[in-house]
Short mmCIF file of N, CA and C in Angstrom, two decimals:
data_model
loop_
_atom_site.label_atom_id
_atom_site.label_comp_id
_atom_site.label_asym_id
_atom_site.label_seq_id
_atom_site.Cartn_x
_atom_site.Cartn_y
_atom_site.Cartn_z
N MET A 27 49.25 -113.17 151.13
CA MET A 27 48.62 -114.47 151.18
C MET A 27 48.46 -114.98 149.75
N ASP A 28 48.88 -116.17 149.50
CA ASP A 28 48.80 -116.78 148.19
C ASP A 28 47.59 -117.71 148.14
N LEU A 29 46.63 -117.41 147.26
CA LEU A 29 45.41 -118.21 147.17
C LEU A 29 45.44 -119.23 146.04
N ARG A 30 46.37 -119.07 145.13
CA ARG A 30 46.39 -119.94 143.95
C ARG A 30 46.63 -121.39 144.34
N TYR A 31 45.95 -122.26 143.64
CA TYR A 31 46.07 -123.71 143.75
C TYR A 31 45.57 -124.28 145.09
N ARG A 32 44.83 -123.50 145.84
CA ARG A 32 44.19 -124.06 147.03
C ARG A 32 42.88 -124.71 146.62
N ASP A 33 42.57 -125.84 147.23
CA ASP A 33 41.31 -126.53 146.94
C ASP A 33 40.15 -125.71 147.47
N VAL A 34 39.06 -125.67 146.71
CA VAL A 34 37.86 -124.96 147.12
C VAL A 34 36.77 -126.00 147.35
N ILE A 35 36.22 -126.01 148.58
CA ILE A 35 35.21 -126.96 149.00
C ILE A 35 33.92 -126.21 149.30
N ASN A 36 32.81 -126.70 148.75
CA ASN A 36 31.50 -126.12 149.03
C ASN A 36 30.95 -126.74 150.30
N ILE A 37 30.66 -125.92 151.31
CA ILE A 37 30.19 -126.46 152.59
C ILE A 37 28.72 -126.88 152.53
N LYS A 38 28.00 -126.47 151.50
CA LYS A 38 26.59 -126.86 151.40
C LYS A 38 26.43 -128.34 151.07
N ASP A 39 27.31 -128.86 150.20
CA ASP A 39 27.18 -130.26 149.83
C ASP A 39 28.49 -131.05 149.95
N GLY A 40 29.56 -130.41 150.40
CA GLY A 40 30.83 -131.09 150.58
C GLY A 40 31.58 -131.37 149.28
N CYS A 41 31.14 -130.78 148.19
CA CYS A 41 31.72 -131.04 146.88
C CYS A 41 32.99 -130.20 146.68
N ARG A 42 34.00 -130.82 146.08
CA ARG A 42 35.22 -130.09 145.72
C ARG A 42 34.96 -129.41 144.39
N LEU A 43 35.04 -128.08 144.37
CA LEU A 43 34.77 -127.32 143.16
C LEU A 43 35.99 -127.21 142.26
N GLY A 44 37.17 -127.33 142.81
CA GLY A 44 38.40 -127.22 142.05
C GLY A 44 39.43 -126.41 142.81
N CYS A 45 40.42 -125.90 142.09
CA CYS A 45 41.47 -125.08 142.69
C CYS A 45 41.32 -123.64 142.21
N VAL A 46 41.73 -122.70 143.05
CA VAL A 46 41.69 -121.29 142.67
C VAL A 46 42.71 -121.07 141.56
N ASN A 47 42.25 -120.53 140.45
CA ASN A 47 43.14 -120.24 139.33
C ASN A 47 43.37 -118.75 139.14
N ASP A 48 42.42 -117.92 139.57
CA ASP A 48 42.53 -116.49 139.33
C ASP A 48 41.67 -115.77 140.35
N ILE A 49 41.93 -114.49 140.54
CA ILE A 49 41.09 -113.64 141.38
C ILE A 49 40.78 -112.37 140.61
N GLU A 50 39.65 -111.75 140.94
CA GLU A 50 39.27 -110.48 140.32
C GLU A 50 39.38 -109.40 141.39
N ILE A 51 40.09 -108.32 141.06
CA ILE A 51 40.36 -107.25 142.01
C ILE A 51 39.79 -105.94 141.50
N ASP A 52 39.17 -105.19 142.39
CA ASP A 52 38.73 -103.82 142.08
C ASP A 52 39.93 -102.91 142.29
N THR A 53 40.44 -102.33 141.21
CA THR A 53 41.67 -101.53 141.31
C THR A 53 41.46 -100.20 142.02
N CYS A 54 40.23 -99.69 142.03
CA CYS A 54 39.98 -98.41 142.71
C CYS A 54 40.03 -98.55 144.23
N SER A 55 39.42 -99.63 144.74
CA SER A 55 39.37 -99.81 146.20
C SER A 55 40.37 -100.85 146.70
N ALA A 56 41.08 -101.51 145.79
CA ALA A 56 42.07 -102.54 146.14
C ALA A 56 41.43 -103.67 146.94
N ARG A 57 40.22 -104.06 146.55
CA ARG A 57 39.51 -105.16 147.21
C ARG A 57 39.38 -106.34 146.25
N VAL A 58 39.42 -107.53 146.81
CA VAL A 58 39.19 -108.74 146.02
C VAL A 58 37.68 -108.89 145.85
N LEU A 59 37.24 -109.03 144.61
CA LEU A 59 35.81 -109.16 144.33
C LEU A 59 35.35 -110.61 144.29
N CYS A 60 36.16 -111.47 143.67
CA CYS A 60 35.77 -112.87 143.56
C CYS A 60 36.99 -113.73 143.24
N ILE A 61 36.80 -115.04 143.44
CA ILE A 61 37.82 -116.00 143.01
C ILE A 61 37.25 -116.77 141.82
N VAL A 62 38.14 -117.20 140.94
CA VAL A 62 37.74 -117.89 139.72
C VAL A 62 38.38 -119.27 139.67
N ILE A 63 37.56 -120.26 139.37
CA ILE A 63 38.02 -121.63 139.17
C ILE A 63 37.75 -121.95 137.71
N PHE A 64 38.79 -122.23 136.95
CA PHE A 64 38.63 -122.52 135.54
C PHE A 64 37.88 -123.83 135.35
N GLY A 65 37.06 -123.89 134.30
CA GLY A 65 36.32 -125.10 133.97
C GLY A 65 37.26 -126.18 133.46
N HIS A 66 36.85 -127.41 133.60
CA HIS A 66 37.66 -128.54 133.16
C HIS A 66 37.71 -128.60 131.64
N ALA A 67 38.84 -129.01 131.11
CA ALA A 67 39.01 -129.14 129.67
C ALA A 67 38.26 -130.37 129.17
N LYS A 68 37.64 -130.23 128.01
CA LYS A 68 36.94 -131.34 127.38
C LYS A 68 37.83 -131.93 126.31
N LEU A 69 38.09 -133.21 126.37
CA LEU A 69 38.92 -133.93 125.42
C LEU A 69 40.26 -133.23 125.21
N PHE A 70 40.98 -133.09 126.31
CA PHE A 70 42.32 -132.48 126.31
C PHE A 70 42.31 -131.05 125.79
N GLY A 71 41.19 -130.35 125.92
CA GLY A 71 41.10 -128.96 125.48
C GLY A 71 40.72 -128.78 124.03
N LEU A 72 40.60 -129.87 123.29
CA LEU A 72 40.25 -129.77 121.88
C LEU A 72 38.80 -129.34 121.67
N LEU A 73 37.94 -129.72 122.59
CA LEU A 73 36.52 -129.37 122.48
C LEU A 73 36.15 -128.21 123.39
N GLY A 74 37.12 -127.44 123.83
CA GLY A 74 36.84 -126.29 124.69
C GLY A 74 36.90 -126.65 126.16
N ARG A 75 36.26 -125.81 126.94
CA ARG A 75 36.25 -125.98 128.39
C ARG A 75 34.83 -125.86 128.90
N GLU A 76 34.62 -126.40 130.10
CA GLU A 76 33.36 -126.17 130.79
C GLU A 76 33.35 -124.73 131.29
N ASP A 77 32.20 -124.28 131.77
CA ASP A 77 32.09 -122.91 132.28
C ASP A 77 32.94 -122.74 133.53
N ASP A 78 33.52 -121.54 133.67
CA ASP A 78 34.29 -121.21 134.87
C ASP A 78 33.34 -121.03 136.05
N VAL A 79 33.82 -121.35 137.24
CA VAL A 79 33.06 -121.13 138.47
C VAL A 79 33.58 -119.84 139.09
N ILE A 80 32.69 -118.86 139.26
CA ILE A 80 33.06 -117.57 139.82
C ILE A 80 32.36 -117.45 141.17
N ILE A 81 33.15 -117.32 142.22
CA ILE A 81 32.62 -117.27 143.58
C ILE A 81 32.88 -115.89 144.16
N PRO A 82 31.81 -115.14 144.48
CA PRO A 82 32.00 -113.81 145.08
C PRO A 82 32.71 -113.90 146.43
N TRP A 83 33.45 -112.86 146.76
CA TRP A 83 34.22 -112.82 148.00
C TRP A 83 33.32 -112.97 149.23
N ASP A 84 32.09 -112.50 149.14
CA ASP A 84 31.16 -112.59 150.29
C ASP A 84 30.77 -114.04 150.59
N ASN A 85 30.92 -114.94 149.64
CA ASN A 85 30.55 -116.34 149.85
C ASN A 85 31.67 -117.17 150.45
N ILE A 86 32.83 -116.60 150.64
CA ILE A 86 33.95 -117.33 151.24
C ILE A 86 33.78 -117.32 152.75
N GLU A 87 33.78 -118.52 153.33
CA GLU A 87 33.59 -118.65 154.78
C GLU A 87 34.92 -118.70 155.52
N VAL A 88 35.83 -119.59 155.09
CA VAL A 88 37.09 -119.79 155.79
C VAL A 88 38.20 -119.99 154.76
N ILE A 89 39.34 -119.34 155.00
CA ILE A 89 40.52 -119.57 154.19
C ILE A 89 41.55 -120.25 155.08
N GLY A 90 41.85 -121.51 154.75
CA GLY A 90 42.83 -122.26 155.53
C GLY A 90 44.16 -122.33 154.81
N GLU A 91 45.07 -123.11 155.35
CA GLU A 91 46.40 -123.24 154.75
C GLU A 91 46.35 -123.97 153.42
N ASP A 92 45.47 -124.99 153.30
CA ASP A 92 45.40 -125.80 152.09
C ASP A 92 44.08 -125.68 151.34
N THR A 93 43.02 -125.30 152.04
CA THR A 93 41.70 -125.27 151.43
C THR A 93 40.97 -123.97 151.71
N ILE A 94 39.98 -123.72 150.90
CA ILE A 94 39.08 -122.57 151.08
C ILE A 94 37.67 -123.13 151.14
N LEU A 95 36.94 -122.81 152.20
CA LEU A 95 35.56 -123.26 152.34
C LEU A 95 34.64 -122.14 151.90
N VAL A 96 33.69 -122.48 151.01
CA VAL A 96 32.76 -121.49 150.49
C VAL A 96 31.34 -121.98 150.68
N CYS A 97 30.42 -121.04 150.74
CA CYS A 97 28.99 -121.33 150.78
C CYS A 97 28.44 -120.86 149.43
N TYR A 98 28.24 -121.81 148.52
CA TYR A 98 27.98 -121.47 147.13
C TYR A 98 26.83 -122.29 146.59
N ASP A 99 25.83 -121.61 146.02
CA ASP A 99 24.71 -122.28 145.36
C ASP A 99 25.05 -122.43 143.89
N HIS A 100 25.47 -123.62 143.53
CA HIS A 100 25.84 -123.89 142.14
C HIS A 100 24.93 -124.98 141.63
N LYS A 101 24.23 -124.67 140.57
CA LYS A 101 23.34 -125.65 139.97
C LYS A 101 24.16 -126.54 139.04
N TYR A 102 24.36 -127.77 139.46
CA TYR A 102 25.14 -128.70 138.66
C TYR A 102 24.28 -129.20 137.50
N PRO A 103 24.83 -129.21 136.29
CA PRO A 103 24.06 -129.74 135.17
C PRO A 103 23.86 -131.24 135.32
N PRO A 104 22.73 -131.75 134.84
CA PRO A 104 22.53 -133.20 134.95
C PRO A 104 23.57 -133.94 134.12
N LYS A 105 24.08 -135.02 134.68
CA LYS A 105 25.10 -135.79 133.98
C LYS A 105 24.46 -136.54 132.82
N LYS A 106 25.17 -136.56 131.72
CA LYS A 106 24.68 -137.28 130.55
C LYS A 106 24.88 -138.76 130.75
N LYS A 107 23.94 -139.53 130.25
CA LYS A 107 24.09 -140.98 130.34
C LYS A 107 25.13 -141.43 129.34
N LYS A 108 25.90 -142.38 129.75
CA LYS A 108 26.90 -142.95 128.86
C LYS A 108 26.24 -143.89 127.86
N PHE A 109 26.96 -144.21 126.82
CA PHE A 109 26.42 -145.02 125.74
C PHE A 109 25.87 -146.35 126.24
N PHE A 110 26.63 -147.04 127.09
CA PHE A 110 26.20 -148.35 127.55
C PHE A 110 25.04 -148.25 128.53
N ASP A 111 24.96 -147.14 129.28
CA ASP A 111 23.81 -146.96 130.17
C ASP A 111 22.53 -146.81 129.37
N LYS A 112 22.61 -146.16 128.21
CA LYS A 112 21.43 -145.99 127.36
C LYS A 112 20.96 -147.33 126.81
N LEU A 113 21.90 -148.21 126.49
CA LEU A 113 21.53 -149.50 125.95
C LEU A 113 20.81 -150.39 126.97
N TRP A 114 21.25 -150.34 128.22
CA TRP A 114 20.71 -151.22 129.24
C TRP A 114 19.47 -150.67 129.93
N ASN A 115 19.22 -149.37 129.81
CA ASN A 115 18.04 -148.79 130.51
C ASN A 115 16.98 -148.38 129.53
#
């Protein structure tokens, strides 16, 4: 089963978390431990990346043909106000 590039959707809030980029495997037991979604690049990667989203295998609810549904408590950081929003508010 190929998991790479499948969309990951959080069933708690319906948010698209991204695509599966990597998985972590326990080599002793040959079990998948978690899936990893790489953070988005900031300014074309020049300013680094956001934090990766790591979802434990136990939080995966359904694996479909195109998407993976997960039950994940992710605390989203508050969005920064844009320059013009600061001027008007």
